[in-house]
mmCIF file of C-alpha atoms in Angstrom:
data_model
loop_
_atom_site.group_PDB
_atom_site.id
_atom_site.type_symbol
_atom_site.label_atom_id
_atom_site.label_comp_id
_atom_site.label_asym_id
_atom_site.label_seq_id
_atom_site.Cartn_x
_atom_site.Cartn_y
_atom_site.Cartn_z
ATOM 1 C CA MET A 231 117.846 112.078 101.239
ATOM 2 C CA ARG A 232 115.470 114.148 103.361
ATOM 3 C CA ARG A 233 111.797 114.233 102.541
ATOM 4 C CA ASP A 234 110.545 115.995 105.689
ATOM 5 C CA ALA A 235 108.657 118.766 103.910
ATOM 6 C CA ASN A 236 108.288 117.325 100.438
ATOM 7 C CA PHE A 237 106.293 114.260 99.504
ATOM 8 C CA LYS A 238 105.852 112.280 96.306
ATOM 9 C CA ASN A 239 103.989 109.174 95.258
ATOM 10 C CA SER A 240 102.023 109.336 98.509
ATOM 11 C CA THR A 241 98.723 107.466 98.791
ATOM 12 C CA LEU A 242 96.085 108.068 101.427
ATOM 13 C CA ILE A 243 93.430 105.398 101.964
ATOM 14 C CA HIS A 244 90.400 105.708 104.237
ATOM 15 C CA ALA A 245 87.889 103.051 105.237
ATOM 16 C CA HIS A 246 84.713 103.656 107.189
ATOM 17 C CA LEU A 247 81.533 101.733 107.915
ATOM 18 C CA ASP A 248 78.478 103.831 108.687
ATOM 19 C CA VAL A 249 76.998 102.973 112.074
ATOM 20 C CA SER A 250 73.681 102.325 110.342
ATOM 21 C CA GLY A 251 75.357 99.675 108.193
ATOM 22 C CA ARG A 252 74.214 101.391 105.035
ATOM 23 C CA PHE A 253 77.450 102.275 103.273
ATOM 24 C CA LEU A 254 81.051 101.144 103.199
ATOM 25 C CA PHE A 255 83.460 103.934 102.233
ATOM 26 C CA VAL A 256 86.850 102.912 100.857
ATOM 27 C CA ALA A 257 89.237 105.500 99.381
ATOM 28 C CA GLY A 258 86.411 107.863 98.617
ATOM 29 C CA ALA A 259 84.114 105.292 96.988
ATOM 30 C CA SER A 260 80.781 104.276 98.497
ATOM 31 C CA VAL A 261 79.490 100.720 98.191
ATOM 32 C CA PRO A 262 75.923 100.092 99.369
ATOM 33 C CA CYS A 263 75.440 97.145 101.705
ATOM 34 C CA LEU A 264 72.428 94.847 101.554
ATOM 35 C CA GLN A 265 69.332 96.227 103.275
ATOM 36 C CA ASN A 266 65.700 95.275 103.643
ATOM 37 C CA LYS A 267 64.630 98.703 102.467
ATOM 38 C CA SER A 268 65.508 99.940 99.010
ATOM 39 C CA LEU A 269 67.774 102.972 98.785
ATOM 40 C CA ASN A 270 66.988 106.067 96.815
ATOM 41 C CA GLN A 271 68.914 105.970 93.552
ATOM 42 C CA THR A 272 69.101 109.711 93.057
ATOM 43 C CA ARG A 273 69.548 112.762 95.219
ATOM 44 C CA ASN A 274 67.773 116.055 94.990
ATOM 45 C CA ARG A 275 70.580 118.358 93.927
ATOM 46 C CA LYS A 276 68.329 121.378 93.714
ATOM 47 C CA GLU A 277 67.903 121.860 97.423
ATOM 48 C CA LYS A 278 67.750 125.361 98.814
ATOM 49 C CA GLY A 279 71.172 126.968 98.674
ATOM 50 C CA SER A 280 72.563 124.708 95.935
ATOM 51 C CA SER A 281 74.035 126.569 92.968
ATOM 52 C CA MET A 282 75.581 123.616 91.117
ATOM 53 C CA ASN A 283 73.828 121.175 88.819
ATOM 54 C CA LEU A 284 75.683 117.907 88.197
ATOM 55 C CA GLU A 285 73.292 115.497 86.525
ATOM 56 C CA THR A 286 75.690 114.213 83.849
ATOM 57 C CA LEU A 287 79.365 113.414 83.548
ATOM 58 C CA LYS A 288 79.699 116.170 80.962
ATOM 59 C CA GLU A 289 78.399 118.740 83.459
ATOM 60 C CA LEU A 290 80.976 117.572 85.989
ATOM 61 C CA TYR A 291 83.659 117.668 83.278
ATOM 62 C CA VAL A 292 82.826 121.274 82.364
ATOM 63 C CA ASN A 293 82.679 122.296 86.013
ATOM 64 C CA GLU A 294 86.130 120.852 86.713
ATOM 65 C CA LEU A 295 87.596 122.405 83.564
ATOM 66 C CA ARG A 296 86.341 125.834 84.648
ATOM 67 C CA ASP A 297 87.862 125.249 88.072
ATOM 68 C CA LEU A 298 91.236 124.491 86.497
ATOM 69 C CA TYR A 299 90.993 127.422 84.095
ATOM 70 C CA ASN A 300 90.490 129.848 86.954
ATOM 71 C CA ALA A 301 93.184 128.125 89.013
ATOM 72 C CA GLU A 302 95.745 128.490 86.219
ATOM 73 C CA ASN A 303 94.939 132.169 85.758
ATOM 74 C CA GLN A 304 95.376 132.750 89.483
ATOM 75 C CA LEU A 305 98.712 130.961 89.276
ATOM 76 C CA ILE A 306 99.901 133.138 86.394
ATOM 77 C CA LYS A 307 99.566 136.138 88.710
ATOM 78 C CA ALA A 308 101.233 134.366 91.645
ATOM 79 C CA LEU A 309 104.270 132.740 90.009
ATOM 80 C CA PRO A 310 106.187 136.004 89.404
ATOM 81 C CA LYS A 311 105.815 136.804 93.121
ATOM 82 C CA MET A 312 107.087 133.346 94.042
ATOM 83 C CA ALA A 313 110.074 133.740 91.731
ATOM 84 C CA LYS A 314 110.846 137.156 93.203
ATOM 85 C CA GLY A 315 110.559 135.843 96.760
ATOM 86 C CA ALA A 316 112.865 132.878 96.208
ATOM 87 C CA SER A 317 116.543 133.271 97.106
ATOM 88 C CA SER A 318 117.838 130.208 95.266
ATOM 89 C CA ASP A 319 118.673 130.966 91.636
ATOM 90 C CA GLU A 320 117.616 127.462 90.668
ATOM 91 C CA LEU A 321 114.238 127.909 92.351
ATOM 92 C CA LYS A 322 113.705 131.282 90.674
ATOM 93 C CA GLU A 323 114.440 129.682 87.313
ATOM 94 C CA ALA A 324 112.008 126.837 88.003
ATOM 95 C CA PHE A 325 109.172 129.273 88.741
ATOM 96 C CA GLU A 326 109.963 131.375 85.670
ATOM 97 C CA LYS A 327 109.925 128.257 83.483
ATOM 98 C CA HIS A 328 106.642 127.062 84.968
ATOM 99 C CA LEU A 329 105.083 130.477 84.373
ATOM 100 C CA GLU A 330 105.595 130.022 80.630
ATOM 101 C CA GLN A 331 104.268 126.463 80.857
ATOM 102 C CA THR A 332 101.188 127.690 82.719
ATOM 103 C CA LYS A 333 100.398 130.227 80.001
ATOM 104 C CA GLY A 334 100.515 127.374 77.492
ATOM 105 C CA GLN A 335 98.276 125.275 79.721
ATOM 106 C CA VAL A 336 95.650 128.033 79.699
ATOM 107 C CA GLN A 337 95.723 128.016 75.897
ATOM 108 C CA ARG A 338 95.227 124.248 75.884
ATOM 109 C CA LEU A 339 92.226 124.580 78.184
ATOM 110 C CA GLU A 340 90.718 127.127 75.815
ATOM 111 C CA GLU A 341 91.096 124.579 72.985
ATOM 112 C CA VAL A 342 89.367 121.981 75.152
ATOM 113 C CA PHE A 343 86.468 124.354 75.770
ATOM 114 C CA GLU A 344 86.175 124.988 72.047
ATOM 115 C CA GLU A 345 85.774 121.267 71.370
ATOM 116 C CA ILE A 346 82.743 121.080 73.671
ATOM 117 C CA ASP A 347 81.398 124.518 72.698
ATOM 118 C CA GLU A 348 81.512 125.872 76.241
ATOM 119 C CA LYS A 349 82.833 129.068 77.773
ATOM 120 C CA PRO A 350 85.813 128.752 80.153
ATOM 121 C CA LYS A 351 84.895 131.492 82.614
ATOM 122 C CA GLY A 352 82.300 131.546 85.350
ATOM 123 C CA LYS A 353 83.876 129.910 88.381
ATOM 124 C CA THR A 354 86.391 130.879 91.072
ATOM 125 C CA CYS A 355 88.691 128.102 92.241
ATOM 126 C CA GLN A 356 88.516 128.529 96.010
ATOM 127 C CA ALA A 357 91.065 125.762 96.579
ATOM 128 C CA MET A 358 93.752 127.513 94.534
ATOM 129 C CA LYS A 359 92.876 130.808 96.168
ATOM 130 C CA GLY A 360 93.479 129.275 99.578
ATOM 131 C CA LEU A 361 96.713 127.564 98.566
ATOM 132 C CA LEU A 362 98.116 130.785 97.135
ATOM 133 C CA GLU A 363 97.138 132.705 100.260
ATOM 134 C CA GLU A 364 99.123 130.193 102.310
ATOM 135 C CA GLY A 365 102.068 130.664 99.976
ATOM 136 C CA SER A 366 101.791 134.417 100.323
ATOM 137 C CA GLU A 367 102.173 134.068 104.091
ATOM 138 C CA VAL A 368 105.467 132.242 103.562
ATOM 139 C CA LEU A 369 106.703 134.965 101.210
ATOM 140 C CA LYS A 370 105.977 137.604 103.860
ATOM 141 C CA ALA A 371 107.662 135.648 106.651
ATOM 142 C CA ASP A 372 110.853 136.802 108.367
ATOM 143 C CA GLY A 373 113.644 134.268 108.616
ATOM 144 C CA ASP A 374 116.578 132.648 106.940
ATOM 145 C CA ASP A 375 116.559 132.668 103.143
ATOM 146 C CA SER A 376 117.057 128.919 102.713
ATOM 147 C CA VAL A 377 114.354 128.066 105.261
ATOM 148 C CA ILE A 378 111.913 130.394 103.498
ATOM 149 C CA ASP A 379 112.859 128.784 100.179
ATOM 150 C CA ALA A 380 111.994 125.404 101.695
ATOM 151 C CA GLY A 381 108.618 126.812 102.752
ATOM 152 C CA ILE A 382 108.027 128.205 99.267
ATOM 153 C CA ILE A 383 108.651 124.754 97.795
ATOM 154 C CA VAL A 384 106.137 123.234 100.192
ATOM 155 C CA ALA A 385 103.543 125.802 99.087
ATOM 156 C CA ALA A 386 104.359 125.225 95.404
ATOM 157 C CA GLN A 387 104.083 121.459 95.721
ATOM 158 C CA LYS A 388 100.668 121.761 97.336
ATOM 159 C CA VAL A 389 99.625 123.638 94.201
ATOM 160 C CA GLU A 390 101.171 121.017 91.919
ATOM 161 C CA HIS A 391 99.460 118.149 93.741
ATOM 162 C CA TYR A 392 96.104 119.906 93.420
ATOM 163 C CA GLU A 393 96.621 120.416 89.699
ATOM 164 C CA ILE A 394 97.814 116.849 89.140
ATOM 165 C CA ALA A 395 94.634 115.531 90.769
ATOM 166 C CA GLY A 396 92.464 117.898 88.726
ATOM 167 C CA TYR A 397 94.080 117.229 85.366
ATOM 168 C CA GLY A 398 94.128 113.484 85.951
ATOM 169 C CA SER A 399 90.382 113.550 86.533
ATOM 170 C CA VAL A 400 89.409 115.714 83.548
ATOM 171 C CA ARG A 401 91.731 113.725 81.269
ATOM 172 C CA THR A 402 89.866 110.568 82.269
ATOM 173 C CA PHE A 403 86.471 112.268 81.809
ATOM 174 C CA ALA A 404 87.517 113.418 78.324
ATOM 175 C CA GLN A 405 88.426 109.849 77.397
ATOM 176 C CA LEU A 406 85.101 108.503 78.684
ATOM 177 C CA LEU A 407 83.185 111.184 76.766
ATOM 178 C CA GLY A 408 85.021 110.374 73.534
ATOM 179 C CA LYS A 409 86.892 113.695 73.439
ATOM 180 C CA ASN A 410 90.199 112.177 72.409
ATOM 181 C CA THR A 411 91.823 115.397 71.192
ATOM 182 C CA SER A 412 91.043 117.078 74.493
ATOM 183 C CA ALA A 413 92.282 114.040 76.398
ATOM 184 C CA GLU A 414 95.635 114.333 74.638
ATOM 185 C CA LEU A 415 95.871 118.054 75.421
ATOM 186 C CA LEU A 416 95.027 117.458 79.065
ATOM 187 C CA GLN A 417 97.578 114.634 79.256
ATOM 188 C CA GLN A 418 100.273 117.027 78.005
ATOM 189 C CA THR A 419 99.468 119.397 80.846
ATOM 190 C CA LEU A 420 99.332 116.537 83.357
ATOM 191 C CA ASP A 421 102.826 115.494 82.246
ATOM 192 C CA GLU A 422 104.115 119.048 82.683
ATOM 193 C CA GLU A 423 102.647 119.318 86.171
ATOM 194 C CA SER A 424 104.230 116.012 87.168
ATOM 195 C CA GLU A 425 107.600 117.145 85.810
ATOM 196 C CA ALA A 426 107.319 120.442 87.700
ATOM 197 C CA ASN A 427 106.614 118.560 90.915
ATOM 198 C CA GLU A 428 109.612 116.282 90.357
ATOM 199 C CA LEU A 429 111.830 119.309 89.746
ATOM 200 C CA LEU A 430 110.689 120.843 93.031
ATOM 201 C CA ASN A 431 111.480 117.551 94.769
ATOM 202 C CA LYS A 432 114.974 117.566 93.309
ATOM 203 C CA LEU A 433 115.650 121.178 94.242
ATOM 204 C CA ALA A 434 114.435 120.534 97.778
ATOM 205 C CA GLU A 435 116.444 117.358 98.264
ATOM 206 C CA ASP A 436 119.678 118.435 96.565
ATOM 207 C CA ILE A 437 119.917 122.139 97.425
ATOM 208 C CA VAL A 438 117.306 123.879 99.545
ATOM 209 C CA ASN A 439 116.625 121.450 102.397
ATOM 210 C CA PRO A 440 120.319 120.713 103.115
ATOM 211 C CA GLU A 441 121.043 124.446 103.234
ATOM 212 C CA ALA A 442 118.065 125.044 105.524
ATOM 213 C CA LEU A 443 119.294 122.276 107.825
ATOM 214 C CA MET A 444 122.754 123.808 108.013
ATOM 215 C CA GLU A 445 121.557 127.293 108.925
ATOM 216 C CA PRO A 446 121.274 126.745 112.722
ATOM 217 C CA GLU A 447 124.757 125.245 112.765
ATOM 218 C CA MET A 448 126.196 128.158 110.786
ATOM 219 C CA ALA A 449 124.419 130.694 112.974
ATOM 220 C CA SER A 450 125.690 128.976 116.114
ATOM 221 C CA ALA A 451 129.243 128.874 114.805
ATOM 222 C CA SER A 452 129.086 132.542 113.893
ATOM 223 C CA SER A 453 127.834 133.558 117.338
ATOM 224 C CA ASP A 454 130.634 131.611 119.062
ATOM 225 C CA ARG A 455 133.334 133.604 117.297
#
């Protein structure tokens, strides 16, 4: 099976030691090393230009929920365009199915916001905006249908991976904050996003990528006639 443009269960690990010997960074976590001088335990998050206040885990939880809420609403507008741009019937159907799932995911997020008595709006998810802009470039591209379908799957899986990371985090935050009902709702969405990603993998491996690989051969054979 080919996995050139589609990845799953991938793990990226980074390790770095600051030249000052102050911190060891492993997979995004910082561990302070022993020093003669004591380190500041808090940072001033109200510096000039800062518009975000994250003093508690709940504040981070709300911030990430708002990010996901905006991301899902952006996706609701984008999925019909992705379905229309896809040539594979199976891929069109996958996007249409996920559109309905996404609408349900928005409703779940609204229930989560109700539990914490917060409003869902107020933030633009710049990451989703950028991912969808990249996908839009693929939809506008000239080329073979199956190759463009492969590119659309790449763009869609970038979106899914972003959402999986986001929902995994807020699910964990909900558990830590004792919001068990919300944690269950967020887990349902996390499961749906994982299933959507697996479906895209299957479509890529079984249908779209093999057809895209065959296109140069078919074009060459046609020109030789």
